[in-house]
Tab-separated table of C-alpha atoms in Angstrom:
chain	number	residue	atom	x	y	z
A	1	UNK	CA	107.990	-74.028	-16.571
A	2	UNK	CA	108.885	-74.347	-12.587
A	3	UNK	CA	111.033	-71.767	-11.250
A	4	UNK	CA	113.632	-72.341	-8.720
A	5	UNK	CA	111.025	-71.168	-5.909
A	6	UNK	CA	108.829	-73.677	-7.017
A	7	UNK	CA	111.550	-76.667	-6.853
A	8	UNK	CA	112.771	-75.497	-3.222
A	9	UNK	CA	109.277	-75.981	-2.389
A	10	UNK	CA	108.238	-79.059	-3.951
A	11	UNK	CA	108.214	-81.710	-0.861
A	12	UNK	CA	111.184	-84.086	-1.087
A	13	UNK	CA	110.907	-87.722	-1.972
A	14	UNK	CA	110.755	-90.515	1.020
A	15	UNK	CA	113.366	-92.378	-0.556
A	16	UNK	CA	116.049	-89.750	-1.137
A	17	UNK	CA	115.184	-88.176	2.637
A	18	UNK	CA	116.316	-91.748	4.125
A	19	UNK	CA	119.533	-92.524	1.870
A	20	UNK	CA	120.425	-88.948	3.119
A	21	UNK	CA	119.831	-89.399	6.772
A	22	UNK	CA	121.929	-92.834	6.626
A	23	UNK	CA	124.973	-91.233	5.008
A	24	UNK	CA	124.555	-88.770	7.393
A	25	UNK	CA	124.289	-91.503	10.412
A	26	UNK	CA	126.584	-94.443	9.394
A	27	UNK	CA	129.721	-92.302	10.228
A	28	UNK	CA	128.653	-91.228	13.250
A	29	UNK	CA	127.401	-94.527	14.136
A	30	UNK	CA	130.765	-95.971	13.495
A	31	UNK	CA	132.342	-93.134	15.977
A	32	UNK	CA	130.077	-94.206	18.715
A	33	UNK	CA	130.867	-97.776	18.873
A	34	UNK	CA	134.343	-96.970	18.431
A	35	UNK	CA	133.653	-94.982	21.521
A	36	UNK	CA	131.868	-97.638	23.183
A	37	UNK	CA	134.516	-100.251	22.981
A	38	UNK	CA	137.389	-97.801	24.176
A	39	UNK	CA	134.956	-96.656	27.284
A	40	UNK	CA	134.597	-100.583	28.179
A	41	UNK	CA	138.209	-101.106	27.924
A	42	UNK	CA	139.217	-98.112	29.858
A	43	UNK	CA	136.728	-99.322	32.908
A	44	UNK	CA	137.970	-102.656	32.653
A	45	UNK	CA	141.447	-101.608	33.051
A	46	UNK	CA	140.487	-99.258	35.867
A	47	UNK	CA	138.073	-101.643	37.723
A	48	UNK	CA	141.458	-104.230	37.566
A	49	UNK	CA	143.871	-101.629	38.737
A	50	UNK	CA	142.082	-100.594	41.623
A	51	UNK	CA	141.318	-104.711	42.497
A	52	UNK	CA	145.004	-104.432	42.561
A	53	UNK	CA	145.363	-101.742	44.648
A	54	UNK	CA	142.604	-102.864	47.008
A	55	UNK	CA	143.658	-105.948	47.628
A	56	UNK	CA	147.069	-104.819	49.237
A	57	UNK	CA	145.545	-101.900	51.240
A	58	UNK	CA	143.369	-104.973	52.565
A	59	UNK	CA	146.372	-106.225	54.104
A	60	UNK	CA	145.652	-104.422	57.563
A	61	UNK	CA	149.061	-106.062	59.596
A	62	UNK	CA	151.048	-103.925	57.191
A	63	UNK	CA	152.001	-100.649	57.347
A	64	UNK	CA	152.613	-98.279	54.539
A	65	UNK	CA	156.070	-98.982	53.262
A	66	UNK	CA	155.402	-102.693	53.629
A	67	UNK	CA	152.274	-102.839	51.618
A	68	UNK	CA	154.468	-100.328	49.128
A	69	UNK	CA	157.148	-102.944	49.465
A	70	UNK	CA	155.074	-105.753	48.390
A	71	UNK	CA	153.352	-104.233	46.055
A	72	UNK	CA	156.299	-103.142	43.773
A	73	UNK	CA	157.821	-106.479	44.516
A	74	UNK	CA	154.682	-107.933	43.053
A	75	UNK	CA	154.953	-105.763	40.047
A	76	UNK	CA	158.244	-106.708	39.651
A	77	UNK	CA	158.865	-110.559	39.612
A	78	UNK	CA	154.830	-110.819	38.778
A	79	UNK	CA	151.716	-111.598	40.407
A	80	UNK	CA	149.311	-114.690	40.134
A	81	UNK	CA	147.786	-115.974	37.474
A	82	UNK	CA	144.768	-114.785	39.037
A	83	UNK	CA	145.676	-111.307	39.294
A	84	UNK	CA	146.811	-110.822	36.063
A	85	UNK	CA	143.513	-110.243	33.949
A	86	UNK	CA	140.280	-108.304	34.733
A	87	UNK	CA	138.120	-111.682	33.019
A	88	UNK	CA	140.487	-113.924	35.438
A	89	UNK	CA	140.011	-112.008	38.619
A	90	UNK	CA	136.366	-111.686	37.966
A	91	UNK	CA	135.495	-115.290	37.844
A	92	UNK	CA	134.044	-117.237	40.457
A	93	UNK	CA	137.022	-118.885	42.710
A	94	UNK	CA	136.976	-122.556	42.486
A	95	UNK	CA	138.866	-125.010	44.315
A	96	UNK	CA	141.941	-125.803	42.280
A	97	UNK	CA	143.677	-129.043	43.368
A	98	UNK	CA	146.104	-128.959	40.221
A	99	UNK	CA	149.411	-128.410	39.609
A	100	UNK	CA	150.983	-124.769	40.661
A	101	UNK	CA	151.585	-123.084	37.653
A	102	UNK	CA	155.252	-121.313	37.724
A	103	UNK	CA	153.964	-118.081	37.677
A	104	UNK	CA	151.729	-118.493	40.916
A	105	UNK	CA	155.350	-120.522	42.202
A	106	UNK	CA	157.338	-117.209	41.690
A	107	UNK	CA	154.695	-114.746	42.801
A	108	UNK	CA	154.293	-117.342	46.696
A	109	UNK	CA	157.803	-116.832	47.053
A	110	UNK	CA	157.552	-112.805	46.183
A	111	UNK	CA	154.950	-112.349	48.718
A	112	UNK	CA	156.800	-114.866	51.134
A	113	UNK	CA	160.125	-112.591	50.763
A	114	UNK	CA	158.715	-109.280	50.503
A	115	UNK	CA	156.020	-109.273	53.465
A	116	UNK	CA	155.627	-110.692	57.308
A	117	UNK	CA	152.260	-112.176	55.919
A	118	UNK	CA	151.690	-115.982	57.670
A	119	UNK	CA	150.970	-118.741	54.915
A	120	UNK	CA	147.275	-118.931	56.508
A	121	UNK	CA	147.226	-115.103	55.556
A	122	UNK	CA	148.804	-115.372	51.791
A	123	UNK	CA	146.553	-118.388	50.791
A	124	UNK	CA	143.459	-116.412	51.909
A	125	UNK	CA	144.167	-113.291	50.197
A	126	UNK	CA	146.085	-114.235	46.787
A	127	UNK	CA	145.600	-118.120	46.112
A	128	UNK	CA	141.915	-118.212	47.589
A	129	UNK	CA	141.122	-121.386	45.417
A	130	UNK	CA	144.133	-123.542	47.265
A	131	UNK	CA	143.643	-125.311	50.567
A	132	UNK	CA	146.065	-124.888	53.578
A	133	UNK	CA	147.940	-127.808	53.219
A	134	UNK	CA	148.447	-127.397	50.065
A	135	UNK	CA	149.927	-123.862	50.011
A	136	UNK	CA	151.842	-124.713	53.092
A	137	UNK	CA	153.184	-128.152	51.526
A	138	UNK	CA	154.151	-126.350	48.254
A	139	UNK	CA	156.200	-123.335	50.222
A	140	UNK	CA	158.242	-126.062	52.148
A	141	UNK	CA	159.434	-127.763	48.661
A	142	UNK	CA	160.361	-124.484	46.702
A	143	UNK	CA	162.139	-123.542	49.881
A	144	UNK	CA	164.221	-127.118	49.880
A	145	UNK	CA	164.314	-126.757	46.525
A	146	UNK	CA	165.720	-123.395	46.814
A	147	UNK	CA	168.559	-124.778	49.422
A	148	UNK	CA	169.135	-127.557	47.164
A	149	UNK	CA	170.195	-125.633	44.777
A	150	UNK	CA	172.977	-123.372	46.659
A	151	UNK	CA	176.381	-124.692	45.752
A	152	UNK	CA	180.101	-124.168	46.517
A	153	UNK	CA	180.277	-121.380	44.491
A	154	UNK	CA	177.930	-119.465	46.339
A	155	UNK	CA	179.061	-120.595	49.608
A	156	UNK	CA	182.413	-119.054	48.846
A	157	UNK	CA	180.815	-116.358	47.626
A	158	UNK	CA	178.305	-115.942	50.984
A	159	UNK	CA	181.750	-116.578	53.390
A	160	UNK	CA	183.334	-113.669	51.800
A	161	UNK	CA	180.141	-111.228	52.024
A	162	UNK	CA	179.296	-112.203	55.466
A	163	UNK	CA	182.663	-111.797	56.613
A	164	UNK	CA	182.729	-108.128	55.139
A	165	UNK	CA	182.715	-105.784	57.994
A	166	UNK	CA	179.327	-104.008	58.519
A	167	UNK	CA	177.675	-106.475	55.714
A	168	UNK	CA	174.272	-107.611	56.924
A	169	UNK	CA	172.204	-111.004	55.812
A	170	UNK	CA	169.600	-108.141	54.508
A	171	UNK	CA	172.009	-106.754	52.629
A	172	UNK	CA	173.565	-109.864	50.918
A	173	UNK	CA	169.496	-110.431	50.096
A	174	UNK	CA	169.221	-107.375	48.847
A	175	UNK	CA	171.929	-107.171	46.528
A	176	UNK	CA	172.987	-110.441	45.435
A	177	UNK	CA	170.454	-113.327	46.304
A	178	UNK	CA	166.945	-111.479	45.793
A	179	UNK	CA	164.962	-114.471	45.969
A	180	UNK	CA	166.160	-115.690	49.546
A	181	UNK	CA	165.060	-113.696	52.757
A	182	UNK	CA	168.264	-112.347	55.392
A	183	UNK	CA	166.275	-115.487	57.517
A	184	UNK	CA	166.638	-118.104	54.978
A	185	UNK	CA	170.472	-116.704	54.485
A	186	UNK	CA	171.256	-117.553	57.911
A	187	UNK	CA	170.146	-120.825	57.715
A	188	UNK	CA	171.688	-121.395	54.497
A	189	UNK	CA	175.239	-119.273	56.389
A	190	UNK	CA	174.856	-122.489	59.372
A	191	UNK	CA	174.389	-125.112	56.869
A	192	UNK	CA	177.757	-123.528	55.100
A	193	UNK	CA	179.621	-123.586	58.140
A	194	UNK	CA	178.757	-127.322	59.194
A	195	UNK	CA	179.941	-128.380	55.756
A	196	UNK	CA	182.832	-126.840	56.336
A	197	UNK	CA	183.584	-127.916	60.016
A	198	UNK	CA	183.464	-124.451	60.940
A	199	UNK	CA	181.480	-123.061	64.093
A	200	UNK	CA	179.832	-120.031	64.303
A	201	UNK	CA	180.928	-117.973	67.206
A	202	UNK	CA	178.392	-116.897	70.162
A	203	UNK	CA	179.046	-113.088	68.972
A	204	UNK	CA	178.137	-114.195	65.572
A	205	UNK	CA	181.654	-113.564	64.121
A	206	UNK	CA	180.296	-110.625	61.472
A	207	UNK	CA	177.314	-112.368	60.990
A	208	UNK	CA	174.304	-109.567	61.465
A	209	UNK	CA	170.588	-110.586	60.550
A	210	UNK	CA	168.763	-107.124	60.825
């Protein structure tokens, strides 16, 4: 008869000593790649924050609150295509002859609005893969496009603002016509006033562009 001594030290069996160590292991196996696929996520997502973040403190010409300016403006209204994926930013840039996309339409005119950067400066910096002319051709047609598209109702509205003592273009930009620059409002102001047969006067007659 074999006493319990005996059993404890008979030696176990090969078999049953590997289905125990792979119940023990499979959970913990399971936990690591978990693990694993969080940590890879969480550097992606890092590594593409800080391209973010990099690529406006590369903007040298700017100070502080502009390249905090453009940045939130960025965030805001969006940025390119480019910039908006870890996998997209870290693909080779190719020369891209194509159609603009709207996105990368919006995010010319944010960083057009929102920053003293020359077109030279924007296309090497944000759309890498377009040429020159093309950059510079497609900013001249969303700004016609833009003027095309500013009616009598907002003339009468822009008359009334500019004419507001104290109101600056900057401010009518800021609070009512985002998209347009206190620059492009002053164009937009003289084309008003020819329309209407109306000079503007030498002191500017209210009209302030700071």
């Amino acid at each position: 008869m074999t006493t319990q001594s005996e059993a404890n030290q008979r030696p176990i069996s090969p078999t049953l000593s590997r289905t125990a160590q792979s119940n023990q292991s499979e959970p913990n196996a399971d936990k690591k790649k978990v693990n694993w696929t969080q940590v890879c996520e969480a550097l992606k997502q890092k590594n593409f924050r800080n391209h973010l973040t990099h690529t406006i403190e590369r903007l040298t010409e700017l100070d502080m609150i502009s390249k905090l300016r453009l940045r939130v403006a960025l965030e805001d209204s969006g940025w390119p295509l480019r910039f908006r994926t870890w996998d997209s930013i870290s693909q080779p840039t190719r020369p891209d002859h194509g159609t603009w996309p709207q996105e990368d339409e919006q995010a010319l005119m944010c960083i057009c609005n929102n920053s003293p950067l020359s077109l030279e400066r924007v296309r090497e910096k944000f759309f890498a893969s377009r040429s020159d002319e093309d950059l510079t051709l497609k900013y001249f047609e969303l700004m016609q496009r833009s003027f095309d598209g500013w009616g009598p109702i907002k003339d009468e509205l822009l008359y009334k603002l500019v004419h507001q003592k104290g109101r600056s273009l900057g401010d009518i930009a800021k609070e009512v016509a985002p998209m347009y620059t206190a620059y492009d409002l002053e164009i937009i102001y003289g084309q008003m006033m020819e329309r209407r047969g109306l000079l503007v006067d030498d002191d500017g007659g209210g009209l302030y562009t700071e």
